[in-house]
PDB file of C-alpha atoms in Angstrom:
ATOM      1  CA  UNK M   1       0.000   0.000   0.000  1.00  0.00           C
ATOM      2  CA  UNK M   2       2.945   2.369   0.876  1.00  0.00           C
ATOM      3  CA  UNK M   3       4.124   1.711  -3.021  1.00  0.00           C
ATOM      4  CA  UNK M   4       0.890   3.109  -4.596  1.00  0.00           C
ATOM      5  CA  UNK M   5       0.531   6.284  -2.262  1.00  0.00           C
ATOM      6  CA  UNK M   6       4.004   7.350  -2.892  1.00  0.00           C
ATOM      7  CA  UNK M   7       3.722   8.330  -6.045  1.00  0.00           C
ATOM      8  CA  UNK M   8       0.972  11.312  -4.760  1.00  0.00           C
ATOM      9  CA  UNK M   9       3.320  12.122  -1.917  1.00  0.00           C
ATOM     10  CA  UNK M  10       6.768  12.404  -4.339  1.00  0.00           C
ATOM     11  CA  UNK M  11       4.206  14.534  -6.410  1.00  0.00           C
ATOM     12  CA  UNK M  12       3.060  16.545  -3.681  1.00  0.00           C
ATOM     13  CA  UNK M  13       6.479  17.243  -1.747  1.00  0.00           C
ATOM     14  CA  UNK M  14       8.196  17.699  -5.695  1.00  0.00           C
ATOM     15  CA  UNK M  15       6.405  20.718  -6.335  1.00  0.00           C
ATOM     16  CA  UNK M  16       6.114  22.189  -2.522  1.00  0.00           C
ATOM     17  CA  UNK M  17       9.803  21.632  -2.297  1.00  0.00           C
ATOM     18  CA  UNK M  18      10.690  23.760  -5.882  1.00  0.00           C
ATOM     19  CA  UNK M  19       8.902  26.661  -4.272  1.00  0.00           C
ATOM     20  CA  UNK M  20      10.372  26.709  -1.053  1.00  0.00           C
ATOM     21  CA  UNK M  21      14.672  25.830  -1.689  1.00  0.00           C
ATOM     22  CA  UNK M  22      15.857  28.642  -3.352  1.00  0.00           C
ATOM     23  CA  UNK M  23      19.541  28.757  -2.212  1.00  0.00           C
ATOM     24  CA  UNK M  24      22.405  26.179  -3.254  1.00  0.00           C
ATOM     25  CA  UNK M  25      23.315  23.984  -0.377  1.00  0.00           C
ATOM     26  CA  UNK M  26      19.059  23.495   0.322  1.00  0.00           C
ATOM     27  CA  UNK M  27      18.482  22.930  -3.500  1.00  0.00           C
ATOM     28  CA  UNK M  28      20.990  20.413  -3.324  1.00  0.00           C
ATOM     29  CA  UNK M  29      19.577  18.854  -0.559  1.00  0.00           C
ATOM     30  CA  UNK M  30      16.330  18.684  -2.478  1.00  0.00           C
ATOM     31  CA  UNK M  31      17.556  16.869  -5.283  1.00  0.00           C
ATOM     32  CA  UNK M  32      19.378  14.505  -3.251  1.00  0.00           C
ATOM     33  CA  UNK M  33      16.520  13.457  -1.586  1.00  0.00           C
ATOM     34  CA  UNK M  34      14.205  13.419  -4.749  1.00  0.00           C
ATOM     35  CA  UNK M  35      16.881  11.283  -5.799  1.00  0.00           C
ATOM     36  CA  UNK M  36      16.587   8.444  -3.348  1.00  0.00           C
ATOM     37  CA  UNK M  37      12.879   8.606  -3.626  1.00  0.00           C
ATOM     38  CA  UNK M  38      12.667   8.074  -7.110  1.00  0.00           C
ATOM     39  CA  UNK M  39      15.232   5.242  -6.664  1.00  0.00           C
ATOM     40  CA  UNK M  40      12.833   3.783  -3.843  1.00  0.00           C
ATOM     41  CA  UNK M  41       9.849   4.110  -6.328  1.00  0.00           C
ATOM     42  CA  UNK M  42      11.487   2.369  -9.215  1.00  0.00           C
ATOM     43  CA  UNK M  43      12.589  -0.492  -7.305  1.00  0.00           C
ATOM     44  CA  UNK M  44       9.285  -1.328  -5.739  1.00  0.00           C
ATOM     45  CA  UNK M  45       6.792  -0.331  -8.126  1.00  0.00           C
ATOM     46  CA  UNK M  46       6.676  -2.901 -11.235  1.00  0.00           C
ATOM     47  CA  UNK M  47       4.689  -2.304 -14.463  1.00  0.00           C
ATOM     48  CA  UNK M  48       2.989   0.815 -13.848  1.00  0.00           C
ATOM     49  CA  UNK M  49       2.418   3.352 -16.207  1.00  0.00           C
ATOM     50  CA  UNK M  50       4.492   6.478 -14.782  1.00  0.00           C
ATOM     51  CA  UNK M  51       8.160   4.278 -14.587  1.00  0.00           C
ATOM     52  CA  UNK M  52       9.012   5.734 -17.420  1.00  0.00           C
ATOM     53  CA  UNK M  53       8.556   9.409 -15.994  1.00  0.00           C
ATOM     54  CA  UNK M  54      10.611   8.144 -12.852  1.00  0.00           C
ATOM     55  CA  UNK M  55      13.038   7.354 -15.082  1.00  0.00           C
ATOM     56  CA  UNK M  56      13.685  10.711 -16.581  1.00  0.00           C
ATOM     57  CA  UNK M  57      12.975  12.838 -13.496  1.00  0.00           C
ATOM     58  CA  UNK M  58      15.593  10.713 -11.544  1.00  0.00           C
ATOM     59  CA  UNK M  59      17.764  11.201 -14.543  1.00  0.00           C
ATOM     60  CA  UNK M  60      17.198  15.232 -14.091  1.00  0.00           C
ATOM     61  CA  UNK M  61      17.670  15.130 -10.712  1.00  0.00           C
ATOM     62  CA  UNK M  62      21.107  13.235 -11.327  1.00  0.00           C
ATOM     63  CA  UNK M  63      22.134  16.074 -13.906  1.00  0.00           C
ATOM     64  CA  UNK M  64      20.975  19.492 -11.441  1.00  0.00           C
ATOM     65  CA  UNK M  65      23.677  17.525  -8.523  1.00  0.00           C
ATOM     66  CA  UNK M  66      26.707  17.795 -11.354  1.00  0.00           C
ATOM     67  CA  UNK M  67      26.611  14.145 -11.679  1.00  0.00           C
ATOM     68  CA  UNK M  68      26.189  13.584 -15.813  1.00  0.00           C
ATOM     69  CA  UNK M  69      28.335  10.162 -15.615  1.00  0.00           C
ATOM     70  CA  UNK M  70      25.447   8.716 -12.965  1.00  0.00           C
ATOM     71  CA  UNK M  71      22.523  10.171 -14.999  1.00  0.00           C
ATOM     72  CA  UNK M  72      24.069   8.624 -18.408  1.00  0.00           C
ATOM     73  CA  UNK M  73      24.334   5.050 -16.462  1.00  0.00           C
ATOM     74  CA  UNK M  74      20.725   5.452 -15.649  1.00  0.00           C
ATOM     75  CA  UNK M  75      19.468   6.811 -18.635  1.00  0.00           C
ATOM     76  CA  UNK M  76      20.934   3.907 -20.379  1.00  0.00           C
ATOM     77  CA  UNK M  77      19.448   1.014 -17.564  1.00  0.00           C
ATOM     78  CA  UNK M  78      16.141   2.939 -18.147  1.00  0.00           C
ATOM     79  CA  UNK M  79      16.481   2.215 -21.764  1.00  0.00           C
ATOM     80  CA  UNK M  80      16.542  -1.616 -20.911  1.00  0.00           C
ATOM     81  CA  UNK M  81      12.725  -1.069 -18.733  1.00  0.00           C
ATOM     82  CA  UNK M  82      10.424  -3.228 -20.629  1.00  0.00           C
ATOM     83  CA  UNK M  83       7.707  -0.640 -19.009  1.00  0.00           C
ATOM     84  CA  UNK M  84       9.052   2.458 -20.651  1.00  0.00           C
ATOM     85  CA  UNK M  85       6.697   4.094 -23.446  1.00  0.00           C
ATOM     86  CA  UNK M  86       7.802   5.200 -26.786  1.00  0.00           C
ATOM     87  CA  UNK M  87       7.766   8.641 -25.905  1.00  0.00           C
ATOM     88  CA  UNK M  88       9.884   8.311 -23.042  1.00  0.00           C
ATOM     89  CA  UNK M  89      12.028   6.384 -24.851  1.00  0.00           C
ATOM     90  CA  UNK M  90      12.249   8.826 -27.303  1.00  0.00           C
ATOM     91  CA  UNK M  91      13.255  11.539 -24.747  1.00  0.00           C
ATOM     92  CA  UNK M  92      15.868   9.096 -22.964  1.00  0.00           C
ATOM     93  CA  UNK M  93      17.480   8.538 -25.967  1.00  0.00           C
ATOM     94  CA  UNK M  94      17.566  12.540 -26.948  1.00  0.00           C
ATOM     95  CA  UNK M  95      18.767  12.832 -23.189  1.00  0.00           C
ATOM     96  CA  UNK M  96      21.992  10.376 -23.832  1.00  0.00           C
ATOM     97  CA  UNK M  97      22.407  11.849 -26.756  1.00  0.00           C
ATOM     98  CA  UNK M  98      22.855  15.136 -25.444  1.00  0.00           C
ATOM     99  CA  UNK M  99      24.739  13.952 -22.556  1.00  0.00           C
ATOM    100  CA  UNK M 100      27.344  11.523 -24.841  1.00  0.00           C
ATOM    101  CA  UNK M 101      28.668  14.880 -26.894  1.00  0.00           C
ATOM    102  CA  UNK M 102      31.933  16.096 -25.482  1.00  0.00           C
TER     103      UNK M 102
END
């Protein structure tokens, strides 16, 4: 039951969170912590519909922390996500793509 209501509460704390870090070192925070949620999500929600969202947001968060070798790794094990839709894939691969030019 926790697995389907976190979803609404990443939601929920993603966009009360945006509006209230506005320095560095909280922002930071912010994304780290969206990070290991999204992380949480993906490993214990199977076959639902918004994975592939997961996917890119964790992704995003990855790149705002200065870590584009992590986000590339992840982008590429969200490519292998049986779940993920075409237009997510899409967007993953533009994502890499962007990320792979020196």
């Amino acid at each position: 039951q926790f697995a389907r209501m976190l979803p609404r509460i990443l939601d929920h704390l993603e966009t009360r969170s945006l509006k209230r870090f506005s320095n560095g070192p909280q922002r930071s925070e912010m994304w780290a912590s969206s990070c290991a949620m999204y992380r949480l999500l993906l490993s214990t929600s199977q076959g639902t519909y918004k994975r592939g969202r997961w996917w890119i947001e964790y992704g995003q968060c990855l790149e705002r922390l200065k870590r584009p070798n992590q986000s590339i790794h992840l982008y590429e094990w969200a490519l292998k996500d049986p779940f993920l839709g075409s237009g997510e894939r899409f967007l993953i691969q533009s994502k890499l793509r962007r990320l792979c030019v020196p």
